[in-house]
Amino acid sequence: MKPWAGVIAAYRSRLALPDDAPDLTLLEGNTPLLRSAALHESLAGNLQIFFKYEGLNPTGSFKDRGMVVAFARALARKASVCVCASTGNTAASAAAYAARARLRCIVLLPGGSIARGKLAQAAMHGARIVSVSGPFDNAMRLAQELAAQRPEIELVNSVNPYRIEGQKTAAFEIADTLGDGPDFHFLPVGNAGNITAYWKGYREYAEAGKIACRPRMVGFQAGGAAPIVEGRPVSDPQTVASAIRIGNPASWKGALAAAEESGGWFGSVTDDEILDAYRFLARAEGLFVEPASAAGVAGLRKEVARGRIPPGSRIVITLTGHGLKDPDMATCIAPPEPISIGPTLTELLAVIEA
């Protein structure tokens, strides 16, 4: 078996890249598809549940798949600068690939709370970080205006179609592992590029005759940041899940098409439901994810309780980012304060038997 060489090398014939685009890589992709050890036991219906653990990408989130393709295209067209608006994960990924590609990187952040783990990544990779007052949508608008005015600048948000090209490879990997598509695919939705990309991947594999089953795509937003569910932009989105704290998704149209064409739907979950799933994944499945990643798990729990998932269904849930992306949330929920004892076995036994 050949060693993994990255998303572009693995799937280049299925990516709409120029012939002269380089095989840029940080060895993104090839993330594990893990069968549930506990979630399936806690839910009715004898479900087959798998986690696509995207937190094991180079910068700790699924963003790397699309970013590598966007940067390969940027290099092919001789761009010298990249820009993105971000709630954190896009910034970290863009900055890493900019460093690899030797391009300058400008990151526009919405004013307010950004998880420090993500901000630290972007800063370490040398990005120029600018905080824009107001919600994410203000930062996104400015990034688009800047890229439109300056041809040497590549916009690397998910409105860039090459981002979607790269992100669809996760669907290829799932199908290659399972031998077919799942019955349902659950995932968090923020800027909505991921659900758009997964559906594109499944659809292309089906059209190529590589899978017979195309899953129903089911996206979940946080209750305080659920513009697609509510059918209107949210001017002041609020949720503990910072990665999906977006009030006007850039890929809204593509996400709606993915749900409608696949027979899927959108729903919302509360912050309490997200955090409960976040704890469950860490303590029962051994998977440390950022809070936004748990939205798909919280959503599946809700839909099983409603009776919307047929018994025996095969389900994939995307876990979008690693828990170390947001260490502050983890320390709030499980403060890492040790129990102090003296150097005696008696005291240690008293602690472990309490």
PDB file of C-alpha atoms in Angstrom, residues 64-332:
ATOM      1  CA  ASP A  64      -7.673  21.668   5.782  1.00  0.00           C
ATOM      2  CA  ARG A  65      -9.281  19.554   3.044  1.00  0.00           C
ATOM      3  CA  GLY A  66     -10.692  22.534   1.226  1.00  0.00           C
ATOM      4  CA  MET A  67      -7.879  24.885   2.080  1.00  0.00           C
ATOM      5  CA  VAL A  68      -5.188  22.801   0.391  1.00  0.00           C
ATOM      6  CA  VAL A  69      -7.133  22.809  -2.878  1.00  0.00           C
ATOM      7  CA  ALA A  70      -7.902  26.525  -2.651  1.00  0.00           C
ATOM      8  CA  PHE A  71      -4.222  27.290  -2.122  1.00  0.00           C
ATOM      9  CA  ALA A  72      -3.126  25.006  -4.960  1.00  0.00           C
ATOM     10  CA  ARG A  73      -5.399  26.967  -7.250  1.00  0.00           C
ATOM     11  CA  ALA A  74      -4.130  30.273  -5.833  1.00  0.00           C
ATOM     12  CA  LEU A  75      -0.558  29.236  -6.605  1.00  0.00           C
ATOM     13  CA  ALA A  76      -1.543  28.188 -10.121  1.00  0.00           C
ATOM     14  CA  ARG A  77      -2.941  31.649 -10.825  1.00  0.00           C
ATOM     15  CA  LYS A  78       0.051  33.380  -9.166  1.00  0.00           C
ATOM     16  CA  ALA A  79      -1.816  34.942  -6.235  1.00  0.00           C
ATOM     17  CA  SER A  80       0.511  36.330  -3.582  1.00  0.00           C
ATOM     18  CA  VAL A  81      -1.882  36.974  -0.670  1.00  0.00           C
ATOM     19  CA  CYS A  82      -4.862  35.149   0.823  1.00  0.00           C
ATOM     20  CA  VAL A  83      -7.686  36.592   2.897  1.00  0.00           C
ATOM     21  CA  CYS A  84     -10.444  34.993   4.907  1.00  0.00           C
ATOM     22  CA  ALA A  85     -13.124  35.872   7.399  1.00  0.00           C
ATOM     23  CA  SER A  86     -13.213  33.396  10.240  1.00  0.00           C
ATOM     24  CA  THR A  87     -14.608  32.353  13.595  1.00  0.00           C
ATOM     25  CA  GLY A  88     -11.336  30.483  14.149  1.00  0.00           C
ATOM     26  CA  ASN A  89     -10.882  27.203  12.249  1.00  0.00           C
ATOM     27  CA  THR A  90     -10.689  28.780   8.800  1.00  0.00           C
ATOM     28  CA  ALA A  91      -8.111  31.251  10.123  1.00  0.00           C
ATOM     29  CA  ALA A  92      -5.904  28.498  11.551  1.00  0.00           C
ATOM     30  CA  SER A  93      -6.066  26.450   8.361  1.00  0.00           C
ATOM     31  CA  ALA A  94      -5.562  29.378   5.991  1.00  0.00           C
ATOM     32  CA  ALA A  95      -2.560  30.589   7.963  1.00  0.00           C
ATOM     33  CA  ALA A  96      -0.935  27.143   7.963  1.00  0.00           C
ATOM     34  CA  TYR A  97      -1.357  26.595   4.233  1.00  0.00           C
ATOM     35  CA  ALA A  98      -0.259  30.155   3.506  1.00  0.00           C
ATOM     36  CA  ALA A  99       2.948  29.432   5.391  1.00  0.00           C
ATOM     37  CA  ARG A 100       3.409  26.203   3.439  1.00  0.00           C
ATOM     38  CA  ALA A 101       2.711  27.937   0.129  1.00  0.00           C
ATOM     39  CA  ARG A 102       4.766  31.044   1.071  1.00  0.00           C
ATOM     40  CA  LEU A 103       1.865  33.431   0.654  1.00  0.00           C
ATOM     41  CA  ARG A 104       0.886  36.281   2.970  1.00  0.00           C
ATOM     42  CA  CYS A 105      -2.269  35.655   4.992  1.00  0.00           C
ATOM     43  CA  ILE A 106      -4.815  38.190   6.231  1.00  0.00           C
ATOM     44  CA  VAL A 107      -7.458  37.006   8.696  1.00  0.00           C
ATOM     45  CA  LEU A 108     -10.573  39.042   9.530  1.00  0.00           C
ATOM     46  CA  LEU A 109     -12.210  38.042  12.807  1.00  0.00           C
ATOM     47  CA  PRO A 110     -15.601  39.146  14.101  1.00  0.00           C
ATOM     48  CA  GLY A 111     -15.357  41.293  17.211  1.00  0.00           C
ATOM     49  CA  GLY A 112     -15.941  39.428  20.455  1.00  0.00           C
ATOM     50  CA  SER A 113     -15.134  35.915  21.604  1.00  0.00           C
ATOM     51  CA  ILE A 114     -12.909  33.690  19.480  1.00  0.00           C
ATOM     52  CA  ALA A 115     -11.533  30.459  20.929  1.00  0.00           C
ATOM     53  CA  ARG A 116      -7.937  31.151  21.932  1.00  0.00           C
ATOM     54  CA  GLY A 117      -6.619  27.850  20.610  1.00  0.00           C
ATOM     55  CA  LYS A 118      -7.642  28.781  17.089  1.00  0.00           C
ATOM     56  CA  LEU A 119      -6.374  32.337  17.326  1.00  0.00           C
ATOM     57  CA  ALA A 120      -3.030  31.120  18.634  1.00  0.00           C
ATOM     58  CA  GLN A 121      -2.639  28.821  15.625  1.00  0.00           C
ATOM     59  CA  ALA A 122      -3.220  31.612  13.113  1.00  0.00           C
ATOM     60  CA  ALA A 123      -0.814  33.908  14.956  1.00  0.00           C
ATOM     61  CA  MET A 124       1.919  31.267  15.171  1.00  0.00           C
ATOM     62  CA  HIS A 125       1.705  30.669  11.426  1.00  0.00           C
ATOM     63  CA  GLY A 126       2.320  34.379  10.833  1.00  0.00           C
ATOM     64  CA  ALA A 127      -1.088  35.625   9.737  1.00  0.00           C
ATOM     65  CA  ARG A 128      -1.964  39.311   9.958  1.00  0.00           C
ATOM     66  CA  ILE A 129      -5.019  39.232  12.230  1.00  0.00           C
ATOM     67  CA  VAL A 130      -7.609  42.010  12.121  1.00  0.00           C
ATOM     68  CA  SER A 131     -10.674  42.230  14.388  1.00  0.00           C
ATOM     69  CA  VAL A 132     -13.743  43.674  12.665  1.00  0.00           C
ATOM     70  CA  SER A 133     -16.480  45.112  14.876  1.00  0.00           C
ATOM     71  CA  GLY A 134     -19.820  43.367  14.736  1.00  0.00           C
ATOM     72  CA  PRO A 135     -20.768  39.800  13.737  1.00  0.00           C
ATOM     73  CA  PHE A 136     -19.023  37.424  11.345  1.00  0.00           C
ATOM     74  CA  ASP A 137     -21.012  38.749   8.399  1.00  0.00           C
ATOM     75  CA  ASN A 138     -19.222  42.117   8.605  1.00  0.00           C
ATOM     76  CA  ALA A 139     -15.843  40.395   8.395  1.00  0.00           C
ATOM     77  CA  MET A 140     -17.051  38.229   5.521  1.00  0.00           C
ATOM     78  CA  ARG A 141     -18.303  41.212   3.556  1.00  0.00           C
ATOM     79  CA  LEU A 142     -14.995  43.035   3.955  1.00  0.00           C
ATOM     80  CA  ALA A 143     -13.006  39.966   2.879  1.00  0.00           C
ATOM     81  CA  GLN A 144     -15.103  39.669  -0.276  1.00  0.00           C
ATOM     82  CA  GLU A 145     -14.766  43.365  -1.061  1.00  0.00           C
ATOM     83  CA  LEU A 146     -10.997  43.257  -0.588  1.00  0.00           C
ATOM     84  CA  ALA A 147     -10.535  40.223  -2.845  1.00  0.00           C
ATOM     85  CA  ALA A 148     -12.794  41.725  -5.520  1.00  0.00           C
ATOM     86  CA  GLN A 149     -10.710  44.906  -5.597  1.00  0.00           C
ATOM     87  CA  ARG A 150      -7.228  43.317  -5.480  1.00  0.00           C
ATOM     88  CA  PRO A 151      -6.600  40.539  -8.060  1.00  0.00           C
ATOM     89  CA  GLU A 152      -3.430  39.346  -6.319  1.00  0.00           C
ATOM     90  CA  ILE A 153      -5.532  38.380  -3.280  1.00  0.00           C
ATOM     91  CA  GLU A 154      -7.270  34.992  -3.094  1.00  0.00           C
ATOM     92  CA  LEU A 155     -10.403  34.729  -0.949  1.00  0.00           C
ATOM     93  CA  VAL A 156     -10.247  31.329   0.753  1.00  0.00           C
ATOM     94  CA  ASN A 157     -13.615  31.149   2.502  1.00  0.00           C
ATOM     95  CA  SER A 158     -16.063  28.454   1.418  1.00  0.00           C
ATOM     96  CA  VAL A 159     -17.573  30.776  -1.196  1.00  0.00           C
ATOM     97  CA  ASN A 160     -14.406  29.832  -3.078  1.00  0.00           C
ATOM     98  CA  PRO A 161     -15.514  26.762  -5.097  1.00  0.00           C
ATOM     99  CA  TYR A 162     -12.110  25.132  -4.673  1.00  0.00           C
ATOM    100  CA  ARG A 163     -12.767  24.912  -0.944  1.00  0.00           C
ATOM    101  CA  ILE A 164     -15.849  22.816  -1.685  1.00  0.00           C
ATOM    102  CA  GLU A 165     -13.810  20.686  -4.097  1.00  0.00           C
ATOM    103  CA  GLY A 166     -11.405  19.767  -1.341  1.00  0.00           C
ATOM    104  CA  GLN A 167     -13.987  19.235   1.365  1.00  0.00           C
ATOM    105  CA  LYS A 168     -15.988  16.797  -0.769  1.00  0.00           C
ATOM    106  CA  THR A 169     -13.098  14.311  -0.458  1.00  0.00           C
ATOM    107  CA  ALA A 170     -14.321  13.381   3.029  1.00  0.00           C
ATOM    108  CA  ALA A 171     -17.394  11.843   1.378  1.00  0.00           C
ATOM    109  CA  PHE A 172     -15.106   9.894  -0.955  1.00  0.00           C
ATOM    110  CA  GLU A 173     -13.156   8.543   2.018  1.00  0.00           C
ATOM    111  CA  ILE A 174     -16.328   7.494   3.835  1.00  0.00           C
ATOM    112  CA  ALA A 175     -17.657   5.678   0.764  1.00  0.00           C
ATOM    113  CA  ASP A 176     -14.279   4.056   0.105  1.00  0.00           C
ATOM    114  CA  THR A 177     -14.213   2.758   3.685  1.00  0.00           C
ATOM    115  CA  LEU A 178     -17.825   1.589   3.939  1.00  0.00           C
ATOM    116  CA  GLY A 179     -18.087   0.335   0.363  1.00  0.00           C
ATOM    117  CA  ASP A 180     -21.174   2.513  -0.138  1.00  0.00           C
ATOM    118  CA  GLY A 181     -22.773   5.671   1.175  1.00  0.00           C
ATOM    119  CA  PRO A 182     -24.492   5.682   4.583  1.00  0.00           C
ATOM    120  CA  ASP A 183     -28.258   6.046   4.962  1.00  0.00           C
ATOM    121  CA  PHE A 184     -27.934   9.334   6.856  1.00  0.00           C
ATOM    122  CA  HIS A 185     -25.147  11.843   7.323  1.00  0.00           C
ATOM    123  CA  PHE A 186     -25.405  14.220  10.302  1.00  0.00           C
ATOM    124  CA  LEU A 187     -23.152  17.236  10.731  1.00  0.00           C
ATOM    125  CA  PRO A 188     -22.937  20.691  12.324  1.00  0.00           C
ATOM    126  CA  VAL A 189     -23.777  23.680  10.134  1.00  0.00           C
ATOM    127  CA  GLY A 190     -22.241  27.126  10.499  1.00  0.00           C
ATOM    128  CA  ASN A 191     -21.174  28.767   7.256  1.00  0.00           C
ATOM    129  CA  ALA A 192     -22.720  25.717   5.518  1.00  0.00           C
ATOM    130  CA  GLY A 193     -19.850  24.843   3.178  1.00  0.00           C
ATOM    131  CA  ASN A 194     -19.346  21.375   4.652  1.00  0.00           C
ATOM    132  CA  ILE A 195     -22.839  19.995   4.101  1.00  0.00           C
ATOM    133  CA  THR A 196     -22.688  21.412   0.570  1.00  0.00           C
ATOM    134  CA  ALA A 197     -19.339  19.708  -0.049  1.00  0.00           C
ATOM    135  CA  TYR A 198     -20.262  16.302   1.385  1.00  0.00           C
ATOM    136  CA  TRP A 199     -23.368  16.139  -0.765  1.00  0.00           C
ATOM    137  CA  LYS A 200     -21.331  17.074  -3.842  1.00  0.00           C
ATOM    138  CA  GLY A 201     -18.937  14.237  -3.075  1.00  0.00           C
ATOM    139  CA  TYR A 202     -21.636  11.637  -2.544  1.00  0.00           C
ATOM    140  CA  ARG A 203     -23.478  12.773  -5.665  1.00  0.00           C
ATOM    141  CA  GLU A 204     -20.341  12.556  -7.810  1.00  0.00           C
ATOM    142  CA  TYR A 205     -19.482   9.092  -6.496  1.00  0.00           C
ATOM    143  CA  ALA A 206     -23.030   7.924  -7.236  1.00  0.00           C
ATOM    144  CA  GLU A 207     -22.883   9.338 -10.763  1.00  0.00           C
ATOM    145  CA  ALA A 208     -19.577   7.512 -11.289  1.00  0.00           C
ATOM    146  CA  GLY A 209     -21.172   4.239 -10.170  1.00  0.00           C
ATOM    147  CA  LYS A 210     -18.969   3.917  -7.089  1.00  0.00           C
ATOM    148  CA  ILE A 211     -21.873   3.933  -4.611  1.00  0.00           C
ATOM    149  CA  ALA A 212     -25.535   2.927  -4.822  1.00  0.00           C
ATOM    150  CA  CYS A 213     -26.741   4.676  -1.660  1.00  0.00           C
ATOM    151  CA  ARG A 214     -26.769   8.454  -1.410  1.00  0.00           C
ATOM    152  CA  PRO A 215     -27.372   9.517   2.192  1.00  0.00           C
ATOM    153  CA  ARG A 216     -29.966  11.913   3.475  1.00  0.00           C
ATOM    154  CA  MET A 217     -28.025  14.974   4.602  1.00  0.00           C
ATOM    155  CA  VAL A 218     -29.111  16.293   8.010  1.00  0.00           C
ATOM    156  CA  GLY A 219     -27.583  19.537   9.280  1.00  0.00           C
ATOM    157  CA  PHE A 220     -27.847  20.966  12.784  1.00  0.00           C
ATOM    158  CA  GLN A 221     -27.368  24.542  13.884  1.00  0.00           C
ATOM    159  CA  ALA A 222     -27.178  25.973  17.383  1.00  0.00           C
ATOM    160  CA  GLY A 223     -30.505  27.339  18.583  1.00  0.00           C
ATOM    161  CA  GLY A 224     -29.136  30.866  18.998  1.00  0.00           C
ATOM    162  CA  ALA A 225     -27.493  30.816  15.563  1.00  0.00           C
ATOM    163  CA  ALA A 226     -29.950  28.996  13.309  1.00  0.00           C
ATOM    164  CA  PRO A 227     -30.616  31.184  10.268  1.00  0.00           C
ATOM    165  CA  ILE A 228     -31.283  28.276   7.894  1.00  0.00           C
ATOM    166  CA  VAL A 229     -33.748  26.701  10.321  1.00  0.00           C
ATOM    167  CA  GLU A 230     -35.495  30.026  10.890  1.00  0.00           C
ATOM    168  CA  GLY A 231     -35.379  30.967   7.227  1.00  0.00           C
ATOM    169  CA  ARG A 232     -33.807  34.370   7.809  1.00  0.00           C
ATOM    170  CA  PRO A 233     -30.422  35.833   8.779  1.00  0.00           C
ATOM    171  CA  VAL A 234     -29.720  36.192  12.494  1.00  0.00           C
ATOM    172  CA  SER A 235     -28.214  39.606  13.205  1.00  0.00           C
ATOM    173  CA  ASP A 236     -26.662  38.691  16.570  1.00  0.00           C
ATOM    174  CA  PRO A 237     -25.970  34.932  16.649  1.00  0.00           C
ATOM    175  CA  GLN A 238     -25.265  33.494  20.085  1.00  0.00           C
ATOM    176  CA  THR A 239     -23.974  30.046  21.064  1.00  0.00           C
ATOM    177  CA  VAL A 240     -21.178  28.440  23.064  1.00  0.00           C
ATOM    178  CA  ALA A 241     -20.249  26.604  19.860  1.00  0.00           C
ATOM    179  CA  SER A 242     -18.106  29.370  18.388  1.00  0.00           C
ATOM    180  CA  ALA A 243     -17.338  27.548  15.134  1.00  0.00           C
ATOM    181  CA  ILE A 244     -21.004  27.683  14.102  1.00  0.00           C
ATOM    182  CA  ARG A 245     -21.803  31.118  15.537  1.00  0.00           C
ATOM    183  CA  ILE A 246     -22.778  32.493  12.119  1.00  0.00           C
ATOM    184  CA  GLY A 247     -25.937  34.420  11.309  1.00  0.00           C
ATOM    185  CA  ASN A 248     -25.853  34.508   7.509  1.00  0.00           C
ATOM    186  CA  PRO A 249     -24.072  31.452   6.030  1.00  0.00           C
ATOM    187  CA  ALA A 250     -22.043  32.031   2.874  1.00  0.00           C
ATOM    188  CA  SER A 251     -23.055  28.622   1.447  1.00  0.00           C
ATOM    189  CA  TRP A 252     -26.729  28.884   2.442  1.00  0.00           C
ATOM    190  CA  LYS A 253     -28.023  28.130  -1.071  1.00  0.00           C
ATOM    191  CA  GLY A 254     -25.807  25.077  -1.531  1.00  0.00           C
ATOM    192  CA  ALA A 255     -26.750  23.745   1.899  1.00  0.00           C
ATOM    193  CA  LEU A 256     -30.463  24.015   1.177  1.00  0.00           C
ATOM    194  CA  ALA A 257     -29.939  22.208  -2.126  1.00  0.00           C
ATOM    195  CA  ALA A 258     -28.018  19.428  -0.357  1.00  0.00           C
ATOM    196  CA  ALA A 259     -30.827  18.829   2.118  1.00  0.00           C
ATOM    197  CA  GLU A 260     -33.611  19.061  -0.442  1.00  0.00           C
ATOM    198  CA  GLU A 261     -31.961  16.901  -3.112  1.00  0.00           C
ATOM    199  CA  SER A 262     -30.978  14.221  -0.598  1.00  0.00           C
ATOM    200  CA  GLY A 263     -34.314  14.117   1.216  1.00  0.00           C
ATOM    201  CA  GLY A 264     -32.669  15.468   4.348  1.00  0.00           C
ATOM    202  CA  TRP A 265     -33.425  18.423   6.578  1.00  0.00           C
ATOM    203  CA  PHE A 266     -32.112  21.019   9.021  1.00  0.00           C
ATOM    204  CA  GLY A 267     -32.738  21.269  12.730  1.00  0.00           C
ATOM    205  CA  SER A 268     -31.442  23.120  15.758  1.00  0.00           C
ATOM    206  CA  VAL A 269     -30.157  22.086  19.172  1.00  0.00           C
ATOM    207  CA  THR A 270     -29.736  24.098  22.340  1.00  0.00           C
ATOM    208  CA  ASP A 271     -26.398  24.921  23.896  1.00  0.00           C
ATOM    209  CA  ASP A 272     -27.227  22.548  26.751  1.00  0.00           C
ATOM    210  CA  GLU A 273     -27.826  19.732  24.258  1.00  0.00           C
ATOM    211  CA  ILE A 274     -24.554  20.523  22.491  1.00  0.00           C
ATOM    212  CA  LEU A 275     -22.575  20.527  25.735  1.00  0.00           C
ATOM    213  CA  ASP A 276     -24.178  17.298  26.914  1.00  0.00           C
ATOM    214  CA  ALA A 277     -23.147  15.617  23.645  1.00  0.00           C
ATOM    215  CA  TYR A 278     -19.691  17.213  23.981  1.00  0.00           C
ATOM    216  CA  ARG A 279     -19.232  15.578  27.400  1.00  0.00           C
ATOM    217  CA  PHE A 280     -20.635  12.262  26.164  1.00  0.00           C
ATOM    218  CA  LEU A 281     -18.203  12.046  23.260  1.00  0.00           C
ATOM    219  CA  ALA A 282     -15.244  12.669  25.544  1.00  0.00           C
ATOM    220  CA  ARG A 283     -16.273  10.391  28.390  1.00  0.00           C
ATOM    221  CA  ALA A 284     -18.091   7.557  26.599  1.00  0.00           C
ATOM    222  CA  GLU A 285     -16.455   7.489  23.161  1.00  0.00           C
ATOM    223  CA  GLY A 286     -12.954   8.749  23.975  1.00  0.00           C
ATOM    224  CA  LEU A 287     -13.283  11.534  21.395  1.00  0.00           C
ATOM    225  CA  PHE A 288     -12.318  15.066  22.393  1.00  0.00           C
ATOM    226  CA  VAL A 289     -13.965  17.537  20.036  1.00  0.00           C
ATOM    227  CA  GLU A 290     -14.728  21.226  20.051  1.00  0.00           C
ATOM    228  CA  PRO A 291     -18.313  22.065  21.106  1.00  0.00           C
ATOM    229  CA  ALA A 292     -19.568  22.765  17.567  1.00  0.00           C
ATOM    230  CA  SER A 293     -18.560  19.238  16.540  1.00  0.00           C
ATOM    231  CA  ALA A 294     -21.063  17.813  18.998  1.00  0.00           C
ATOM    232  CA  ALA A 295     -24.053  19.474  17.307  1.00  0.00           C
ATOM    233  CA  GLY A 296     -24.483  16.538  14.928  1.00  0.00           C
ATOM    234  CA  VAL A 297     -24.530  14.067  17.814  1.00  0.00           C
ATOM    235  CA  ALA A 298     -27.044  16.202  19.710  1.00  0.00           C
ATOM    236  CA  GLY A 299     -29.122  16.362  16.535  1.00  0.00           C
ATOM    237  CA  LEU A 300     -29.110  12.597  16.045  1.00  0.00           C
ATOM    238  CA  ARG A 301     -30.253  12.079  19.621  1.00  0.00           C
ATOM    239  CA  LYS A 302     -33.137  14.448  19.025  1.00  0.00           C
ATOM    240  CA  GLU A 303     -34.228  12.849  15.751  1.00  0.00           C
ATOM    241  CA  VAL A 304     -34.068   9.303  17.148  1.00  0.00           C
ATOM    242  CA  ALA A 305     -36.283  10.430  20.042  1.00  0.00           C
ATOM    243  CA  ARG A 306     -38.733  11.862  17.497  1.00  0.00           C
ATOM    244  CA  GLY A 307     -38.849   8.566  15.602  1.00  0.00           C
ATOM    245  CA  ARG A 308     -37.421  10.000  12.367  1.00  0.00           C
ATOM    246  CA  ILE A 309     -34.588   7.465  11.977  1.00  0.00           C
ATOM    247  CA  PRO A 310     -35.563   3.954  10.803  1.00  0.00           C
ATOM    248  CA  PRO A 311     -34.194   1.020  12.837  1.00  0.00           C
ATOM    249  CA  GLY A 312     -30.954  -0.444  11.550  1.00  0.00           C
ATOM    250  CA  SER A 313     -29.940   2.709   9.676  1.00  0.00           C
ATOM    251  CA  ARG A 314     -26.280   3.290   8.925  1.00  0.00           C
ATOM    252  CA  ILE A 315     -25.318   6.794  10.035  1.00  0.00           C
ATOM    253  CA  VAL A 316     -22.169   8.878   9.729  1.00  0.00           C
ATOM    254  CA  ILE A 317     -21.631  11.908  11.954  1.00  0.00           C
ATOM    255  CA  THR A 318     -18.904  14.389  11.112  1.00  0.00           C
ATOM    256  CA  LEU A 319     -16.899  15.592  14.106  1.00  0.00           C
ATOM    257  CA  THR A 320     -15.497  18.751  12.587  1.00  0.00           C
ATOM    258  CA  GLY A 321     -12.741  19.877  14.957  1.00  0.00           C
ATOM    259  CA  HIS A 322     -10.480  18.731  17.791  1.00  0.00           C
ATOM    260  CA  GLY A 323     -11.241  19.629  21.391  1.00  0.00           C
ATOM    261  CA  LEU A 324      -7.923  21.446  21.786  1.00  0.00           C
ATOM    262  CA  LYS A 325      -9.335  24.095  19.463  1.00  0.00           C
ATOM    263  CA  ASP A 326     -11.306  25.412  22.438  1.00  0.00           C
ATOM    264  CA  PRO A 327      -9.487  24.444  25.646  1.00  0.00           C
ATOM    265  CA  ASP A 328     -11.220  27.177  27.633  1.00  0.00           C
ATOM    266  CA  MET A 329     -14.589  25.440  27.235  1.00  0.00           C
ATOM    267  CA  ALA A 330     -13.126  22.131  28.354  1.00  0.00           C
ATOM    268  CA  THR A 331     -11.602  23.639  31.469  1.00  0.00           C
ATOM    269  CA  CYS A 332     -14.934  25.278  32.334  1.00  0.00           C
TER     270      CYS A 332
END
